[in-house]
Amino acid sequence: ADNAIYPGLFLMYLLPSDGDGEDARLLQRAVSIVALNAALVYLNYRGLGAVEKFASAAAVFVVAPFVIMCAAGLPRVEVGRLLVPASRMACPDTAACPPDAGSYVEDVDWAALLNNLFWNLSAFDTASSFAGDVADPGRTWPRAMCLAVTLTSLVYL
């Protein structure tokens, strides 16, 4: 069900609505959704090789901004702050801290965090459906899953 939503969400970014000419934008959006879906159906019709090339290019396109922003921010990382406990980060000068200052751990919206973690870490179990398509699934699949879980977890650090 999610895959059917993605073209519409993508087009919401490309075709913003400001209220004026809503009928024309609605028609433009409908035509764009049909064209995008037709392109994806054609890509699927072309076969696994074409889908693989498109998926690889799309993955690079999606991950590139993240890699660029991480590389740009790397010089600004203060390594010493990584070892500071969260309770000290909220109020570094404990003598001047009010008693109700709290800490970052107390201010975490745990429901939103856990929901986000669940959303991003779900569906790893469905990858086993494709294990039969891999040349050496006994070796490749566990390595790929460990790499995927590690990379996903590192994003949250």
PDB file of N, CA and C in Angstrom, residues 6 16 19 23 29 40 51 59 70 74 76 83-85 96 116 120-121 149:
ATOM      1  N   TYR A   6       3.771   6.753  -2.699  1.00  0.00           N
ATOM      2  CA  TYR A   6       5.006   7.491  -2.925  1.00  0.00           C
ATOM      3  C   TYR A   6       4.976   8.434  -4.127  1.00  0.00           C
ATOM      4  N   PRO A  16       3.661  22.301  -5.540  1.00  0.00           N
ATOM      5  CA  PRO A  16       3.040  22.850  -4.332  1.00  0.00           C
ATOM      6  C   PRO A  16       1.732  23.564  -4.650  1.00  0.00           C
ATOM      7  N   GLY A  19      -3.339  27.588  -3.423  1.00  0.00           N
ATOM      8  CA  GLY A  19      -4.743  27.981  -3.367  1.00  0.00           C
ATOM      9  C   GLY A  19      -5.254  28.604  -4.653  1.00  0.00           C
ATOM     10  N   ASP A  23      -7.920  24.151  -9.637  1.00  0.00           N
ATOM     11  CA  ASP A  23      -8.390  23.187 -10.635  1.00  0.00           C
ATOM     12  C   ASP A  23      -7.287  22.818 -11.621  1.00  0.00           C
ATOM     13  N   ARG A  29      -1.548  17.679 -11.395  1.00  0.00           N
ATOM     14  CA  ARG A  29      -1.136  16.633 -10.456  1.00  0.00           C
ATOM     15  C   ARG A  29      -1.633  15.262 -10.915  1.00  0.00           C
ATOM     16  N   LEU A  40       6.962   4.038 -14.218  1.00  0.00           N
ATOM     17  CA  LEU A  40       7.387   2.966 -13.318  1.00  0.00           C
ATOM     18  C   LEU A  40       6.902   1.599 -13.800  1.00  0.00           C
ATOM     19  N   VAL A  51      15.269  -2.285 -13.657  1.00  0.00           N
ATOM     20  CA  VAL A  51      14.854  -1.903 -12.304  1.00  0.00           C
ATOM     21  C   VAL A  51      16.076  -1.771 -11.402  1.00  0.00           C
ATOM     22  N   ALA A  59      18.924   5.266  -5.289  1.00  0.00           N
ATOM     23  CA  ALA A  59      19.543   5.164  -3.963  1.00  0.00           C
ATOM     24  C   ALA A  59      20.676   6.172  -3.827  1.00  0.00           C
ATOM     25  N   CYS A  70      26.755  15.372   5.963  1.00  0.00           N
ATOM     26  CA  CYS A  70      27.610  14.795   7.020  1.00  0.00           C
ATOM     27  C   CYS A  70      29.059  15.212   6.816  1.00  0.00           C
ATOM     28  N   LEU A  74      31.238  17.515   9.424  1.00  0.00           N
ATOM     29  CA  LEU A  74      32.278  16.789  10.160  1.00  0.00           C
ATOM     30  C   LEU A  74      33.321  17.702  10.809  1.00  0.00           C
ATOM     31  N   ARG A  76      32.920  20.439  12.178  1.00  0.00           N
ATOM     32  CA  ARG A  76      32.331  21.153  13.316  1.00  0.00           C
ATOM     33  C   ARG A  76      32.020  20.247  14.506  1.00  0.00           C
ATOM     34  N   LEU A  83      31.189  12.351  24.834  1.00  0.00           N
ATOM     35  CA  LEU A  83      31.335  11.570  26.058  1.00  0.00           C
ATOM     36  C   LEU A  83      30.694  12.243  27.267  1.00  0.00           C
ATOM     37  N   VAL A  84      30.067  13.402  27.074  1.00  0.00           N
ATOM     38  CA  VAL A  84      29.433  14.118  28.176  1.00  0.00           C
ATOM     39  C   VAL A  84      28.071  13.493  28.451  1.00  0.00           C
ATOM     40  N   PRO A  85      27.775  13.164  29.710  1.00  0.00           N
ATOM     41  CA  PRO A  85      26.448  12.604  30.025  1.00  0.00           C
ATOM     42  C   PRO A  85      25.337  13.599  29.684  1.00  0.00           C
ATOM     43  N   ALA A  96      24.863  26.528  38.834  1.00  0.00           N
ATOM     44  CA  ALA A  96      23.897  27.536  38.397  1.00  0.00           C
ATOM     45  C   ALA A  96      22.611  26.924  37.866  1.00  0.00           C
ATOM     46  N   ASN A 116       9.346   6.219  15.264  1.00  0.00           N
ATOM     47  CA  ASN A 116      10.275   6.440  14.163  1.00  0.00           C
ATOM     48  C   ASN A 116      11.237   5.264  14.018  1.00  0.00           C
ATOM     49  N   ASN A 120      11.477   2.795  10.697  1.00  0.00           N
ATOM     50  CA  ASN A 120      12.701   2.649   9.916  1.00  0.00           C
ATOM     51  C   ASN A 120      13.327   1.270  10.021  1.00  0.00           C
ATOM     52  N   LEU A 121      13.074   0.560  11.102  1.00  0.00           N
ATOM     53  CA  LEU A 121      13.675  -0.759  11.258  1.00  0.00           C
ATOM     54  C   LEU A 121      12.717  -1.887  10.884  1.00  0.00           C
ATOM     55  N   VAL A 149      21.344  -3.217   9.249  1.00  0.00           N
ATOM     56  CA  VAL A 149      20.985  -2.846  10.621  1.00  0.00           C
ATOM     57  C   VAL A 149      22.039  -1.908  11.212  1.00  0.00           C
TER      58      VAL A 149
END
